[in-house]
């Protein structure tokens, strides 16, 4: 049961975080460079570490914040890749594994 809660929380976290980023960028009306996007995402994720609702994905939130703080890494791209994996988990599975 914990695994289902973990997957749901991680999926919701990624979706809500990306949605927050896109709404914030749309409100600015200008181009938002990747380092500013990372800052927006970090500010959104930091309070979620202490929130008890995200207790199953606390480790992942800390990893996302760590990725966002590194200057050469793109947190938005990492979240999009994770979202693609979560949407279709059987995409990379071979016929023998099915």
Coordinates of C-alpha atoms in Angstrom, one line a residue:
X1 CA 0.0 0.0 0.0
X2 CA 2.9 2.3 0.7
X3 CA 4.1 1.9 -2.9
X4 CA 0.8 3.1 -4.3
X5 CA 0.9 6.1 -2.0
X6 CA 4.4 6.8 -3.0
X7 CA 3.6 6.7 -6.7
X8 CA 0.5 8.9 -6.3
X9 CA 2.4 11.5 -4.2
X10 CA 5.3 11.6 -6.6
X11 CA 3.1 12.0 -9.6
X12 CA 1.0 14.7 -7.9
X13 CA 4.2 16.5 -6.7
X14 CA 5.7 16.6 -10.2
X15 CA 2.5 17.7 -11.8
X16 CA 1.8 20.5 -9.3
X17 CA 5.4 21.7 -9.4
X18 CA 5.5 21.9 -13.2
X19 CA 2.1 23.6 -13.2
X20 CA 3.3 26.2 -10.6
X21 CA 6.4 26.9 -12.8
X22 CA 4.4 27.3 -16.0
X23 CA 1.8 29.6 -14.3
X24 CA 4.5 31.7 -12.8
X25 CA 6.4 32.0 -16.1
X26 CA 3.1 32.9 -17.9
X27 CA 2.3 35.6 -15.4
X28 CA 5.7 37.3 -15.9
X29 CA 5.1 37.7 -19.7
X30 CA 8.8 37.5 -20.4
X31 CA 11.3 34.8 -21.2
X32 CA 12.4 33.2 -18.0
X33 CA 16.0 31.7 -18.1
X34 CA 16.7 28.3 -16.8
X35 CA 18.5 29.5 -13.6
X36 CA 15.4 31.6 -12.7
X37 CA 13.2 28.6 -13.4
X38 CA 15.3 26.5 -11.0
X39 CA 14.9 29.3 -8.4
X40 CA 11.1 29.3 -8.8
X41 CA 11.0 25.5 -8.5
X42 CA 13.2 25.5 -5.4
X43 CA 11.0 28.1 -3.7
X44 CA 8.0 26.0 -4.4
X45 CA 9.6 22.7 -3.2
X46 CA 11.3 23.9 0.0
X47 CA 8.1 24.2 2.1
X48 CA 7.0 20.7 1.0
X49 CA 9.9 19.1 2.9
X50 CA 8.3 19.9 6.2
X51 CA 4.7 19.2 5.1
X52 CA 3.5 15.9 6.5
X53 CA 1.4 15.1 3.4
X54 CA 4.6 14.5 1.4
X55 CA 6.3 12.2 3.9
X56 CA 6.7 9.4 1.4
X57 CA 8.5 11.5 -1.1
X58 CA 10.6 13.7 1.2
X59 CA 13.8 12.1 0.0
X60 CA 12.9 12.9 -3.6
X61 CA 12.0 16.5 -2.8
X62 CA 15.5 17.0 -1.3
X63 CA 17.0 15.5 -4.4
X64 CA 15.1 17.8 -6.6
X65 CA 16.2 20.8 -4.6
X66 CA 19.8 19.6 -4.8
X67 CA 19.5 19.3 -8.6
X68 CA 18.0 22.8 -8.9
X69 CA 20.9 24.3 -6.9
X70 CA 23.5 23.0 -9.3
X71 CA 24.2 25.6 -12.0
X72 CA 24.6 23.3 -15.0
X73 CA 21.5 21.1 -14.3
X74 CA 18.0 21.8 -15.4
X75 CA 15.4 20.8 -12.8
X76 CA 12.5 21.4 -15.1
X77 CA 13.9 18.9 -17.6
X78 CA 14.5 16.4 -14.8
X79 CA 10.9 16.7 -13.7
X80 CA 9.6 16.3 -17.3
X81 CA 11.7 13.2 -17.8
X82 CA 10.4 11.7 -14.5
X83 CA 6.8 12.6 -15.5
X84 CA 7.3 10.7 -18.9
X85 CA 8.6 7.7 -17.0
X86 CA 5.7 7.7 -14.6
X87 CA 3.0 8.1 -17.3
X88 CA 4.1 5.0 -19.3
X89 CA 6.1 2.7 -17.0
X90 CA 5.9 -0.1 -19.6
X91 CA 7.5 1.9 -22.4
X92 CA 11.0 0.6 -21.6
X93 CA 10.0 -2.9 -20.7
X94 CA 10.8 -5.7 -23.1
X95 CA 8.5 -8.4 -24.1
X96 CA 10.2 -10.9 -21.8
X97 CA 9.7 -8.7 -18.8
X98 CA 5.9 -8.3 -19.5

